Amino acid sequence: MRFSLFLNHFALALSLSIATSMFSNAQARVYEYTFTDINGAQKSVPESAPYLNPHGNFNALLIGGLDQQIRLTVTRDADNSAVYSTTTSIISVDDRISSANGNMFYGKTVTIPPISDGRYTIKSEILDSKSTVVSTTSHPFIIDTVGPTSDNFSVPWIPGYNMVVTGPRWELGQGQESAINLAIKNINDLSGFDKAIVQIIKPDGSIQSSYTMAYDDGSRAATAPITKGGGAIAKATWMPVSDADVEFRFRAFLYDKAGNVTQVPDQKFVFDSSAGEYELFAVADPNSSTSVVPGISSGYIKYSAGMTVNTNPVTLVYKIPKHNYRAYNKAGLSFGSLLTEDNSYVYIKQSTPVGTSFTIHNGYQYGGGNASYNVKLSSIAPKSPSIKSYSANFSTIGDFSAGTMKFTNIDFPGEYQSITVFVDPRDYVQSFYNLTQGYEVCTIEPGESSCTGPFSYAINKGNGYIAH
């Protein structure tokens, strides 16, 4: 008998405890907002993230105690004016509210009529049976029904290499080692910027790729890489492989914290990340009575890897479709000189000492083509020049040997003043060139092993990445 009585008392105590926690509340507060947003979707927003984009009315779910009333006042922060106020009926046991996350409580749902975009404060006051204010809570919230505003697409700096980053159709390539970025500047939004997604759209309207842009709050700009930068002449992974022969579009969507979306106007562009079609076709041979090059009767034989040549420098001939040659297409290849052409192809000759390299420039970038070749010198061919080392003189440092030199801010501004090159002696005059600036630095006489000449290149103080 005692055991049964104990169980009954325990059950009674437990019931009272639950009732106290469920029915009693000393403060009223907003738990969440519910509404149909401007896109027609049903939304539930917690009080802790009060960014609202309602299409018309919206609801405030209020927690309150039994036998209490709640007076609700909405005030515009800009001028502290009340835009809406109401007092609920007394909360009873029938006023059980279920929230979006499944929690249940006693309270009231108040429907607030449409109000203009802006920052507001919602005040909840509990009134007792005599309409005396028992407690007050206030919560800020934002009404934002307009997506972010911004500038159109841009490239923050002109990357050179004949790229076009203005007008309705951009022409882009891989440039050099410095990164090239796509930007959307001057992003503004009432509720706060959330994210930016940029897509590459193919001509048929399908999505080639997409990228979540990096956002800098200080400059209010979102950016995405077009090229990798950091010493690599390469496209960013999300950019397409193309020979500037397909017209793509950049398309971006800007999202704010209230759930609004703005589409940035599309930007048409072509992009060159492929060297396209070309072939190492022939080699000059003065002793050949025939020629594989159209329109030329003698002096050129078919190239084959590992072949032996009698001349040094060797003259290589490349066969390139006309549409992939710089003179006929900005995105085409540029190197050497024109030997001849027919209706479909150009034939470009490039002379180089065997064992040394040269550069095939793709459109809109430095280099980009494969200039490798494989020939052997015969016993009668002259030996190629061979650089052993070099040293440079920098105005604020002095002389330093070949290799990577780490400069610091105290070294700038400064200027390269001269370079000395050390080579294997040869029985002919050797010339050392500054290919970047296009001049002969110095010459090395037969039997000599070095020369020194002017090499002028200034570097100013500042930030950035400079390849030279």
PDB file of C-alpha atoms in Angstrom, residues 153 168-170 248-252 264-269:
ATOM      1  CA  PHE A 153      31.786  42.561 -64.153  1.00  0.00           C
ATOM      2  CA  PRO A 168      30.323  43.882 -74.832  1.00  0.00           C
ATOM      3  CA  ARG A 169      32.804  41.115 -75.721  1.00  0.00           C
ATOM      4  CA  TRP A 170      35.996  40.491 -73.792  1.00  0.00           C
ATOM      5  CA  PHE A 248      31.151  32.114 -73.452  1.00  0.00           C
ATOM      6  CA  ARG A 249      29.335  34.310 -70.929  1.00  0.00           C
ATOM      7  CA  PHE A 250      30.091  35.096 -67.316  1.00  0.00           C
ATOM      8  CA  ARG A 251      26.881  35.063 -65.253  1.00  0.00           C
ATOM      9  CA  ALA A 252      26.781  35.853 -61.540  1.00  0.00           C
ATOM     10  CA  VAL A 264      24.583  40.557 -62.574  1.00  0.00           C
ATOM     11  CA  PRO A 265      24.306  41.348 -66.313  1.00  0.00           C
ATOM     12  CA  ASP A 266      26.045  38.687 -68.406  1.00  0.00           C
ATOM     13  CA  GLN A 267      29.456  39.443 -69.871  1.00  0.00           C
ATOM     14  CA  LYS A 268      30.412  37.815 -73.190  1.00  0.00           C
ATOM     15  CA  PHE A 269      34.000  36.638 -73.564  1.00  0.00           C
TER      16      PHE A 269
END
